[in-house]
Coordinates of C-alpha atoms in Angstrom, one line a residue:
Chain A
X268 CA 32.0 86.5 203.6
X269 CA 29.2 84.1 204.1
X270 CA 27.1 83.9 201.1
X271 CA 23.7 84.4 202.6
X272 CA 24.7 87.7 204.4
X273 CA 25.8 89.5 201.5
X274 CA 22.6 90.4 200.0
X275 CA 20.0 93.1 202.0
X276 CA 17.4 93.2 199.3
X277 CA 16.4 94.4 195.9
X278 CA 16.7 97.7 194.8
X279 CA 13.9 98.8 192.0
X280 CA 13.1 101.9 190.7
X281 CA 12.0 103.5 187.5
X282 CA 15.8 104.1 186.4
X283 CA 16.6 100.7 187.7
X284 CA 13.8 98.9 185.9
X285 CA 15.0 100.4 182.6
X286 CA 17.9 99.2 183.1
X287 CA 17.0 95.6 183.8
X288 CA 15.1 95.8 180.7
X289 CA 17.8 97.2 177.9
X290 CA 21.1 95.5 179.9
X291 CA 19.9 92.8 182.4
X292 CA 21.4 94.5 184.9
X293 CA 20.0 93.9 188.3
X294 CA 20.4 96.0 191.7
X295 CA 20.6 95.3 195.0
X296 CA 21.5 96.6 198.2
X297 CA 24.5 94.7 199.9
X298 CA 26.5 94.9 203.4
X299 CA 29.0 97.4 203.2
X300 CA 31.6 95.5 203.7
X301 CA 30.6 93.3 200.3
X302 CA 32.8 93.1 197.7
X303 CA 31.9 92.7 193.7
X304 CA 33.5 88.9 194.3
X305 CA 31.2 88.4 196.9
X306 CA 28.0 89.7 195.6
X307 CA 28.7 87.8 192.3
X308 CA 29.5 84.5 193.8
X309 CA 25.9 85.0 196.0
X310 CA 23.9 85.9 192.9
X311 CA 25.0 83.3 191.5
X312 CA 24.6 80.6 194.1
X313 CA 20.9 82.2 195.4
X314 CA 19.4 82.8 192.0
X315 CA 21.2 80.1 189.7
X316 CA 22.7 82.5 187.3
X317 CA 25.9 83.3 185.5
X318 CA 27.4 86.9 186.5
X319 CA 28.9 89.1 183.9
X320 CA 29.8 91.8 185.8
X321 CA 29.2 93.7 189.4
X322 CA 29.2 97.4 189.8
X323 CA 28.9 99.2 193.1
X324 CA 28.9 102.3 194.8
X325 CA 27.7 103.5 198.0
X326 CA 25.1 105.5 197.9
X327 CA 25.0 108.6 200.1
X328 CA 22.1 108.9 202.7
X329 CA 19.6 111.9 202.1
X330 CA 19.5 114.9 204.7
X331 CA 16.0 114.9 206.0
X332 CA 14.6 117.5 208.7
X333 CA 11.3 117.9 210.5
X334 CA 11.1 120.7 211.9
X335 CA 14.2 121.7 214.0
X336 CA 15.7 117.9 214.0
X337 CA 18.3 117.0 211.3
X338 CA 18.4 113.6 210.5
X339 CA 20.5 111.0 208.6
X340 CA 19.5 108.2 206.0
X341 CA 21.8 105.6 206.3
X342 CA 24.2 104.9 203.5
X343 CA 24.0 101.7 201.6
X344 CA 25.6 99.7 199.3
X345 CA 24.3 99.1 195.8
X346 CA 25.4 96.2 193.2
X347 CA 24.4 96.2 189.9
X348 CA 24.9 93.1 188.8
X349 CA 24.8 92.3 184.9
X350 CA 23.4 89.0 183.6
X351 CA 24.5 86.6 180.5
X352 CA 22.5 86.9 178.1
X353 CA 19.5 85.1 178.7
X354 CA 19.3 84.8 182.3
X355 CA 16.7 86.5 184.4
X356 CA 15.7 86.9 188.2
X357 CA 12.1 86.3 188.6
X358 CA 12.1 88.1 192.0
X359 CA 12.4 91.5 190.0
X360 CA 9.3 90.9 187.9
X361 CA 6.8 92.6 190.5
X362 CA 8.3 95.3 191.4
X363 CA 9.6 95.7 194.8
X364 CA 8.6 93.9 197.9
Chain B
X198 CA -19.2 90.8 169.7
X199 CA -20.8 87.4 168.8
X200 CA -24.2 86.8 170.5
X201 CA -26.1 83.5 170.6
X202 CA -29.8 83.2 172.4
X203 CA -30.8 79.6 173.3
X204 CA -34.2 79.0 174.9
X205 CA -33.8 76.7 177.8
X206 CA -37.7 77.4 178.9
X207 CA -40.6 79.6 178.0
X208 CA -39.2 81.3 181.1
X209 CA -35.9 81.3 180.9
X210 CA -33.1 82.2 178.1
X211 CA -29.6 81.3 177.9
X212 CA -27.4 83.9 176.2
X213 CA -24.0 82.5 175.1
X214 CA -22.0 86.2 174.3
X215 CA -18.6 86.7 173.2
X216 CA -16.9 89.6 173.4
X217 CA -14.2 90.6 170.9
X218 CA -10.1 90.3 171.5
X219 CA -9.9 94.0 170.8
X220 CA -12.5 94.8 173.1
X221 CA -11.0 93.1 175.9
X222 CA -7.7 94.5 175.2
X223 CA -8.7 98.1 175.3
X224 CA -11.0 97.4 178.6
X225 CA -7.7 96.0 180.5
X226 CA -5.2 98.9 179.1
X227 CA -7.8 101.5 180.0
X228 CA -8.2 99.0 183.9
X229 CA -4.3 99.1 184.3
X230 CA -3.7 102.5 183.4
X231 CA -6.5 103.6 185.4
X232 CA -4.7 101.7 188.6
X233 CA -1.3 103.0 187.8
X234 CA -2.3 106.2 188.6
X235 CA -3.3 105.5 192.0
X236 CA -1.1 102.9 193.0
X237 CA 2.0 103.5 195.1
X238 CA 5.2 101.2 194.8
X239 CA 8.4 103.0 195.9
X240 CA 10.6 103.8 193.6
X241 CA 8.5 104.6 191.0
X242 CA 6.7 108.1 190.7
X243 CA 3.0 107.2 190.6
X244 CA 1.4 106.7 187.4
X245 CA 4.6 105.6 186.0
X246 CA 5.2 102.0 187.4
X247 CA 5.4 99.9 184.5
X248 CA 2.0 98.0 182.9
X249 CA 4.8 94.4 183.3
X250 CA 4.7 94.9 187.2
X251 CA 1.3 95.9 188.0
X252 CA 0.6 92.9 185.6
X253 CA 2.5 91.1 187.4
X254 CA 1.0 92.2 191.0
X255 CA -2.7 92.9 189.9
X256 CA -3.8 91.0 187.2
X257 CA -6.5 89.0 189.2
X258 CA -7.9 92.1 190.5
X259 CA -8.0 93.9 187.3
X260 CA -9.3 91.0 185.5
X261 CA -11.7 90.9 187.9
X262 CA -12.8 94.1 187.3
X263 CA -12.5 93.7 183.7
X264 CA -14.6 90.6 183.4
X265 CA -17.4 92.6 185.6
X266 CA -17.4 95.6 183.4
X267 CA -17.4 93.6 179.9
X268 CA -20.0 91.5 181.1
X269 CA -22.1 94.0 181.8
X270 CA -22.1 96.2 178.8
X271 CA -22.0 93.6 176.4
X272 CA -25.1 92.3 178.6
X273 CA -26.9 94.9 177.8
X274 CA -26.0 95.6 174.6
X275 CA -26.8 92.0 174.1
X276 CA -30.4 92.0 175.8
X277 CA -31.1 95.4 173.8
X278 CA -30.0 94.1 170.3
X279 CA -31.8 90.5 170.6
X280 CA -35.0 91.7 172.4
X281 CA -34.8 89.5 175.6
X282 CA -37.0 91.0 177.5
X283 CA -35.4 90.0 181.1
X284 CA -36.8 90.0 184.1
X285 CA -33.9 89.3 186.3
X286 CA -30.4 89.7 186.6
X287 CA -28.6 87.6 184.9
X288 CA -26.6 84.5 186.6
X289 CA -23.2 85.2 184.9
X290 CA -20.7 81.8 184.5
X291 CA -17.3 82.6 182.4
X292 CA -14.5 80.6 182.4
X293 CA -12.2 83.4 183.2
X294 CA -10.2 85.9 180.7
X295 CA -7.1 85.6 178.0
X296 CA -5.2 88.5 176.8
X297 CA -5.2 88.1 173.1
X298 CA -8.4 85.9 173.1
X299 CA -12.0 86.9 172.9
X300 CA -13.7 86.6 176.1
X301 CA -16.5 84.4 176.3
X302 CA -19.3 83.7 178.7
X303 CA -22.9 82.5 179.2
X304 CA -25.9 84.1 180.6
X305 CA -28.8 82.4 181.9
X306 CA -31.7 84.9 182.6
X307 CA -35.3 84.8 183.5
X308 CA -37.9 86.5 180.8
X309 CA -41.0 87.6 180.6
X310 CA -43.2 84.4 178.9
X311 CA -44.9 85.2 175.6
X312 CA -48.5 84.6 176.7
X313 CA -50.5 84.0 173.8
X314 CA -54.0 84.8 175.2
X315 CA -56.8 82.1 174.1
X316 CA -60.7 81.4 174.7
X317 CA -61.4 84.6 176.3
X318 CA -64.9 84.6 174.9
X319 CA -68.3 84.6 176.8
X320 CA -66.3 83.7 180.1
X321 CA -68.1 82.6 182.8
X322 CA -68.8 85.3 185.8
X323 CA -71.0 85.5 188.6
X324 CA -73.3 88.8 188.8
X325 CA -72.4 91.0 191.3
X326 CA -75.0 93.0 192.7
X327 CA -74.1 96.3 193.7
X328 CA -77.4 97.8 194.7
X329 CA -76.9 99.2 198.5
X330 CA -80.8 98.7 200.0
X331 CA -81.8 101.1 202.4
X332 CA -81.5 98.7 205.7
X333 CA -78.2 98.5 204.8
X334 CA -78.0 102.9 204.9
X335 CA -80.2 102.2 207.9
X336 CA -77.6 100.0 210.0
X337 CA -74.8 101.7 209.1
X338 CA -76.5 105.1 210.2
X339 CA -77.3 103.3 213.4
X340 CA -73.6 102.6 214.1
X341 CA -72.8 105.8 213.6
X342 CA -75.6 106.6 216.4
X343 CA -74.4 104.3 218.6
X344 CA -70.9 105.3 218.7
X345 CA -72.1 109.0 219.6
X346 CA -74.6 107.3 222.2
X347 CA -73.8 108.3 225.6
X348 CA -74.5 106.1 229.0
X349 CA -77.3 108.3 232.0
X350 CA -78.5 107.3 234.8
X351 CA -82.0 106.4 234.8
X352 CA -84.4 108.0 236.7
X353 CA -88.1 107.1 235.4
X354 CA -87.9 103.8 236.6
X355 CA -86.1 101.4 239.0
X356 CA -86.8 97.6 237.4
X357 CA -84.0 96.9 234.3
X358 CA -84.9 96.6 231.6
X359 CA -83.5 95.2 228.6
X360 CA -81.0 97.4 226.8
X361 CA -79.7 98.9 230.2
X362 CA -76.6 99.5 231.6
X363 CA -76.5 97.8 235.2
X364 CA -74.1 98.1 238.0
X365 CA -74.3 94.8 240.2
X366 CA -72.2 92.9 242.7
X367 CA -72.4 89.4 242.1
X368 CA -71.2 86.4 244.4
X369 CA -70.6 83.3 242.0
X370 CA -70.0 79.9 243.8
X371 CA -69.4 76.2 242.1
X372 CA -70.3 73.4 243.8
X373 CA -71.6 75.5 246.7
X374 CA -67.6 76.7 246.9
X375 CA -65.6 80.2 246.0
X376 CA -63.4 80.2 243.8
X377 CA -60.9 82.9 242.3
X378 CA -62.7 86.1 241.2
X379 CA -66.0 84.5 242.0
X380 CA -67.0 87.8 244.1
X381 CA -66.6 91.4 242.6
X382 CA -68.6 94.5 243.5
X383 CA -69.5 97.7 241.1
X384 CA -69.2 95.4 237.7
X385 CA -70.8 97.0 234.5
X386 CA -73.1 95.1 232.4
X387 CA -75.3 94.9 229.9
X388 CA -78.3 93.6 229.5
X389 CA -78.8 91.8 226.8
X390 CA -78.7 88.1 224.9
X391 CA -75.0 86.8 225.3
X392 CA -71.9 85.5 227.4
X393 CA -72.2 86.4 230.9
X394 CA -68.4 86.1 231.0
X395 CA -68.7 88.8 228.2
X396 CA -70.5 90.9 230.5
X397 CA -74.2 90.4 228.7
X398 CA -76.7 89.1 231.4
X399 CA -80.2 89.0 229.9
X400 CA -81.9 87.5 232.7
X401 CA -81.5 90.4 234.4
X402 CA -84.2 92.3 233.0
X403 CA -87.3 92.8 235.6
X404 CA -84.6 92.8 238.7
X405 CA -85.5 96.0 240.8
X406 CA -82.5 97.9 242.2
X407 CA -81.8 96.5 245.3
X408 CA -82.4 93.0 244.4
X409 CA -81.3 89.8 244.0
X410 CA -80.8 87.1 240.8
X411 CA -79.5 83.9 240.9
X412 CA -78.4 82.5 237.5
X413 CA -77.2 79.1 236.5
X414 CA -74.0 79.8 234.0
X415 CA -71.7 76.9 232.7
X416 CA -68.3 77.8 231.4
X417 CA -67.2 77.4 228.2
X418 CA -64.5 74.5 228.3
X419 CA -62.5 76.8 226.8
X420 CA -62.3 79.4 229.7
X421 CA -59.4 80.7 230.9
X422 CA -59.5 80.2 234.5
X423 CA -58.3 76.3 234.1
X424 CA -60.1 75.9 237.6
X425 CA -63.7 76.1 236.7
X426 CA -63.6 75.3 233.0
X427 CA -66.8 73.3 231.6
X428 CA -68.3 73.5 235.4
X429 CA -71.4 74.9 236.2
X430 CA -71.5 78.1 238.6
X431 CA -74.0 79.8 240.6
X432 CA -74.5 83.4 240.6
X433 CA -75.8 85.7 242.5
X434 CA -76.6 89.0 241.5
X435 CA -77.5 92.3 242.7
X436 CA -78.5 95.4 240.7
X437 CA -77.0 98.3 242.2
X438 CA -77.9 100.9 239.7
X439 CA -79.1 101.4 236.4
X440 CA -77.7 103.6 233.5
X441 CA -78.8 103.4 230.1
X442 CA -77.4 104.1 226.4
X443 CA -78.6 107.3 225.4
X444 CA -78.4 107.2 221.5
X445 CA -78.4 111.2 219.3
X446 CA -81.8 111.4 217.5
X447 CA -81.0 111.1 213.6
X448 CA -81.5 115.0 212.8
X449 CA -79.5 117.7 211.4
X450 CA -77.9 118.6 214.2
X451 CA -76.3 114.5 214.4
X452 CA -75.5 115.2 210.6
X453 CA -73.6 118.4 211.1
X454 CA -72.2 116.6 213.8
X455 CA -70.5 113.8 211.8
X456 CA -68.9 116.6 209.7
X457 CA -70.2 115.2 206.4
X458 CA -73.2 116.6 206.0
X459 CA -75.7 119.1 206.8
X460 CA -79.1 117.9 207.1
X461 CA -79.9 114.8 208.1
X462 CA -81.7 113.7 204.5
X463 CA -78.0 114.9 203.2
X464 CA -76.3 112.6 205.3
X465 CA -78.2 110.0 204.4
X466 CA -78.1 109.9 200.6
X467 CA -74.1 110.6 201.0
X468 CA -73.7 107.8 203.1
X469 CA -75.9 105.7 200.4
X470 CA -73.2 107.6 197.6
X471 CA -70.4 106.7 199.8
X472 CA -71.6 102.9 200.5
X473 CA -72.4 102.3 197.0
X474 CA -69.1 103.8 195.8
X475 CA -67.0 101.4 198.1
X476 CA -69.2 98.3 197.0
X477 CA -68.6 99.1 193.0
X478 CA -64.8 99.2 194.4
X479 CA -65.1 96.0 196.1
X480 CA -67.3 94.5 193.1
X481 CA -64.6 95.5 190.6
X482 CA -61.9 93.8 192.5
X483 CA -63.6 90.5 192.7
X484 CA -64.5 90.7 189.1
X485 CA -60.9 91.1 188.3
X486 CA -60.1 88.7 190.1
X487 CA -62.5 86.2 189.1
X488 CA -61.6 87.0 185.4
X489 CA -58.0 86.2 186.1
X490 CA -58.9 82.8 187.9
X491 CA -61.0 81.8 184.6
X492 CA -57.7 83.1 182.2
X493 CA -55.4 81.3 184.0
X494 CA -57.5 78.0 184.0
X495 CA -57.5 78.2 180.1
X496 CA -54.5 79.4 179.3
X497 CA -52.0 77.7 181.5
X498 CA -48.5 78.9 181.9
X499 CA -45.2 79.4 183.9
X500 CA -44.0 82.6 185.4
X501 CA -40.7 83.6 186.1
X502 CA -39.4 83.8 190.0
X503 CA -38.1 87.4 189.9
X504 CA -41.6 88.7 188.5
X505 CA -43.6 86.6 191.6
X506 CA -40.6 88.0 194.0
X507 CA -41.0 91.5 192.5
X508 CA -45.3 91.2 192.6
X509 CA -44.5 90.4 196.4
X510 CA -42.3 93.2 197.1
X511 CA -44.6 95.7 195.9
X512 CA -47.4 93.9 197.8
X513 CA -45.5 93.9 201.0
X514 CA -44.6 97.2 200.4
X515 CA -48.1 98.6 200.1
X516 CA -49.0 96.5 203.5
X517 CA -46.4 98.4 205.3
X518 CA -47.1 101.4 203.6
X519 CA -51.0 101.0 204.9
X520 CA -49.8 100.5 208.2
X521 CA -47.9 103.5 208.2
X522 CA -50.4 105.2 207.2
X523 CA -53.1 104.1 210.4
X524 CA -49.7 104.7 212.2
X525 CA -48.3 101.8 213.0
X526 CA -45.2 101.0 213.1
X527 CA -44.2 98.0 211.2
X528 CA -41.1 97.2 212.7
X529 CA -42.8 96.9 216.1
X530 CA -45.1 94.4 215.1
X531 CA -42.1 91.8 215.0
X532 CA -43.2 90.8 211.1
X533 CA -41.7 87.3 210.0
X534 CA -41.0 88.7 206.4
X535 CA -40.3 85.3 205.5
X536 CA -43.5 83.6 206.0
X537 CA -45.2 86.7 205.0
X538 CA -44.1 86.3 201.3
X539 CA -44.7 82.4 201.2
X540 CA -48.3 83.8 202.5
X541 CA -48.2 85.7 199.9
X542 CA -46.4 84.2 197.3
X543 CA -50.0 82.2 195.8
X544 CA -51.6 85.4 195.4
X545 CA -48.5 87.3 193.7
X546 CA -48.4 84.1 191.2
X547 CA -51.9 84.9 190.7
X548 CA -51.4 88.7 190.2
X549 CA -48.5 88.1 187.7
X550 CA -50.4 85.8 185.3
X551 CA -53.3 88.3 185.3
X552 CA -51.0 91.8 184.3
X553 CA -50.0 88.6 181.8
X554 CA -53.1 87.3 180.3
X555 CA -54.6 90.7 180.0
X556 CA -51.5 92.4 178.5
X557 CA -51.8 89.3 176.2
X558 CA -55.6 89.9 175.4
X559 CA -55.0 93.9 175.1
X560 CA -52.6 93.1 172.7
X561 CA -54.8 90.6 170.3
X562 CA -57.7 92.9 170.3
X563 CA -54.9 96.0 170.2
X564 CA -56.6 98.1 173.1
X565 CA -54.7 101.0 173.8
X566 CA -54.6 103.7 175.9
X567 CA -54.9 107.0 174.7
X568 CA -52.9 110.1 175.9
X569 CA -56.5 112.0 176.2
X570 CA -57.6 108.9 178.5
X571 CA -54.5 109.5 180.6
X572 CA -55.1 112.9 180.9
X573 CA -58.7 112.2 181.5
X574 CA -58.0 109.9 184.6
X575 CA -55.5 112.5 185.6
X576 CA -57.9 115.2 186.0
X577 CA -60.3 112.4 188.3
X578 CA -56.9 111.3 190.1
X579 CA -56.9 115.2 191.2
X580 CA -60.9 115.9 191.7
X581 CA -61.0 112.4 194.1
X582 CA -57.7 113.7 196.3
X583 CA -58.7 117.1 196.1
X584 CA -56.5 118.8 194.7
X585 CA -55.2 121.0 191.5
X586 CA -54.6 119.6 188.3
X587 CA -51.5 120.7 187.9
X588 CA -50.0 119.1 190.7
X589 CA -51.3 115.8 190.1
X590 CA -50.2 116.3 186.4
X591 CA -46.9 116.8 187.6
X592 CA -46.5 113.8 189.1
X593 CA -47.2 111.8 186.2
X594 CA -44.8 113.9 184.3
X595 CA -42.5 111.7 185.4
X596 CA -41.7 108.7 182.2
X597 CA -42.1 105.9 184.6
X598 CA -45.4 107.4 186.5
X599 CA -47.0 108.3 183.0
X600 CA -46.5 104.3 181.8
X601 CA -47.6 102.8 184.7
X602 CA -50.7 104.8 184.8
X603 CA -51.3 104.6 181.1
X604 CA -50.5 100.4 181.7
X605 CA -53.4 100.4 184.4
X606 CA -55.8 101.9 182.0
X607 CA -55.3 100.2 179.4
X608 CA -55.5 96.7 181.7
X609 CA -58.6 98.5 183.0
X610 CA -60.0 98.9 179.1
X611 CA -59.4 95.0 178.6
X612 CA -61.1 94.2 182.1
X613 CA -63.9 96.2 180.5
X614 CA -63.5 94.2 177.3
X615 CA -63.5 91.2 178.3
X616 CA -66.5 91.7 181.1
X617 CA -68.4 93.1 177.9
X618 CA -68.0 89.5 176.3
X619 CA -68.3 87.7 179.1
X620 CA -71.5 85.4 180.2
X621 CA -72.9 86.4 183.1
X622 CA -74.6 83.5 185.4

């Protein structure tokens, strides 16, 4: 899979931020069809870093209504990406975008 | 916080304030937690995104605000603590704010001068008489008559005379030719000395109704009919009719008329009272005046802009307030506000360094005003505008009202003062 279309985006949220804190571990959202290989080897070729580990899991769209209508979130893929010692992603640093 | 004041002028200070590490820190915690509560980032519940981010996100804007709230309190604080007594608002230059370093910034700001009042002896001031003579009771009653006169016909006689009201037609020519508006019929005028383009024809007294004049008239080079300017016309006139200006005798019945009075010897001696009251008015102005002109020639001194720009304010005000008052509207007049204020700007400068010089004099020779002379002038204040004591007291309740009131008295007490040693020429 082509590098550049793996990654959709960060993911940040309180839970998430803790966790880049205590574990550098970083989230973001990926193509479905990513695999840990490939969102390490993009990581580590967009943001110049050295992976230690990928973690992933799809995470279920919520049920929303108005009204009568039902509706759907779409699924998505999330990485969590752990970091060597040392290494950061500035990106992260502001909080979403 | 570290404060250092540095004269740059007698009129203006430089205050070079630095405020303390812990002081800033506490202002920006209290800044960001204050914005965490309102901002929204998603995925975090509001008031708990992280300081790091909105650091990271806000920090100008918070700094911002930070600088402008530290700057003024520690302003003040600063102004309060060192006695600068300012005049305007300060013109703030700070080269921006460290975490974990005290912030540090200069003021420059305008004060009031220390005027040190000297040679105010035996100073030199013309006599002002304000004796009202009875001629002058005398004209003014005879304006008052003639704005109640009323114009009738007359019927004992048929030659004008002067002082009459005439009706003529008149056929003007130049040159022996018409020109535009050289013929009219039915025209008012008066006779008596003056412009014949001003409708006073004195030559017209002896002309029987039903006869003719002719009369020589050059006009002025200034006229406004370009045509005939500077030439010299020929008119002539017929008197059509005559009416004459029937003034009200001067008896009670006039006097109960004007509404001030009841008898005609009343109206008289309150028109003398009133007269005499407005030329002590006038006669105390121009003695102020004059005092300040002397002061200012022997003590020279600068005066801050924002005092001059605040004197002109409050004179500009008052204009428009006066005009209001006749009811006019200001706003119609089409006021050019800015050359109003240079117009006025000399005699604001003027105004300033008198309140000044005779704060300064009240101040050597430590005249005061008393509360009992407050409440003295209060109970006048009510007596002149008519109305109860208690409602003029109230207004001066007021802290401000009271000190400005108890300020004019006391600059009224040094006027006094200083009019007491003066040297009358």
């Amino acid at each position: 899979m082509n590098i550049n279309d793996v990654i959709r985006g960060p993911l940040i949220t309180e839970k998430l931020d803790k966790a880049r804190e205590k574990f550098r571990q970083y989230s973001f959202i990926v193509d479905r069809k990513a695999t840990k290989h490939d969102v390490a080897r993009a990581v580590t070729a967009l943001f110049k870093v050295t992976v230690e580990g990928v973690r992933t899991n799809i995470v279920r769209g919520k049920t929303k209504r108005v009204g009568r209508s039902i509706g759907q979130r779409p699924n998505f893929k999330k990485a969590v990406v752990t970091l060597k010692e040392g290494d950061k992603i500035e990106l992260f640093e502001g909080g979403a975008v | 916080m570290k404060v250092q004041v540095e004269e740059l002028s007698p009129i203006e200070k430089k205050l070079s304030i630095e405020v303390d590490t812990a002081r800033v820190a506490e202002e920006l915690t209290r800044a960001y937690t204050a914005l965490g509560r309102q901002v929204k980032l998603p995925g975090f519940r509001p008031g708990k995104v992280p300081r790091r981010i909105l650091e990271q996100r806000f920090r100008e804007q918070v700094e911002d605000d930070v600088i402008q709230r530290v700057v003024q309190t520690s302003y003040l604080e600063a102004v309060r603590a060192h006695k600068v007594e300012a005049v305007s608002s300060p013109q703030v230059t700070n080269s921006g704010l460290k975490p974990d370093a005290p912030f540090a910034y200069e003021a420059r700001v305008e004060v009031k001068p220390k005027v040190e009042a000297k040679e105010y002896d035996a100073l030199p001031l013309a006599k002002v008489d304000t004796a009202v003579s009875d001629a002058q009771v005398d004209e003014q009653l005879e304006r008052m008559r003639q704005s109640q006169g009323r114009v009738e016909a007359v019927t004992d006689r048929d030659v004008a005379a002067a002082g009459d009201q005439v009706t003529i037609d008149f056929e003007a020519t130049v040159d022996g030719n018409a020109f535009e508006g050289s013929k009219a019929e039915g025209i008012g005028v008066q006779v008596r000395p003056g412009e014949l383009i001003q409708g006073s024809i004195e030559a017209l007294a002896g002309v029987k109704v039903g006869e003719s004049k002719d009369i020589d008239y050059t006009f002025p080079a200034d006229y406004q009919a370009e045509e005939v300017r500077g030439k010299s016309a020929r008119f002539h006139i017929t008197v059509k009719a005559l009416q004459k200006m029937v003034l009200p005798a001067l008896d009670d019945a006039f006097a109960q008329g004007t509404g001030m009075a009841q008898t005609a010897e009343e109206l008289r001696t309150k028109l003398r009272a009133d007269m005499e009251k407005a030329r002590k008015a006038q006669a105390q102005q121009d003695e102020r005046e004059a005092l300040i002109k002397v002061l200012i020639e022997r003590n020279a001194f600068e005066v801050p802009r924002a005092m001059v720009e605040r004197a002109i304010d409050s004179m500009l005000d008052g204009a428009l307030r006066q005009m209001a008052r006749q009811g006019i509207d200001p706003r119609r007049l089409n006021l050019d506000f800015n050359r109003l204020r240079d117009e006025m700007r000399e005699k604001a400068v003027q105004e300033v360094k008198g309140t000044l010089l005779f704060e300064a004099v009240a101040q050597k020779e430590s005249i005061q005003s008393t509360d009992a002379d407050v409440e003295k002038r209060i109970e006048e204040l009510a007596a002149e505008a008519n109305q109860p004591v208690a409602q003029v007291k109230k207004y001066f309740k007021g802290e401000d009202e009271r000190l400005g009131l108890s300020l004019r008295l006391r600059e009224e007490k040094t006027i006094e003062f200083l009019k007491g040693r003066a040297k009358y020429s």
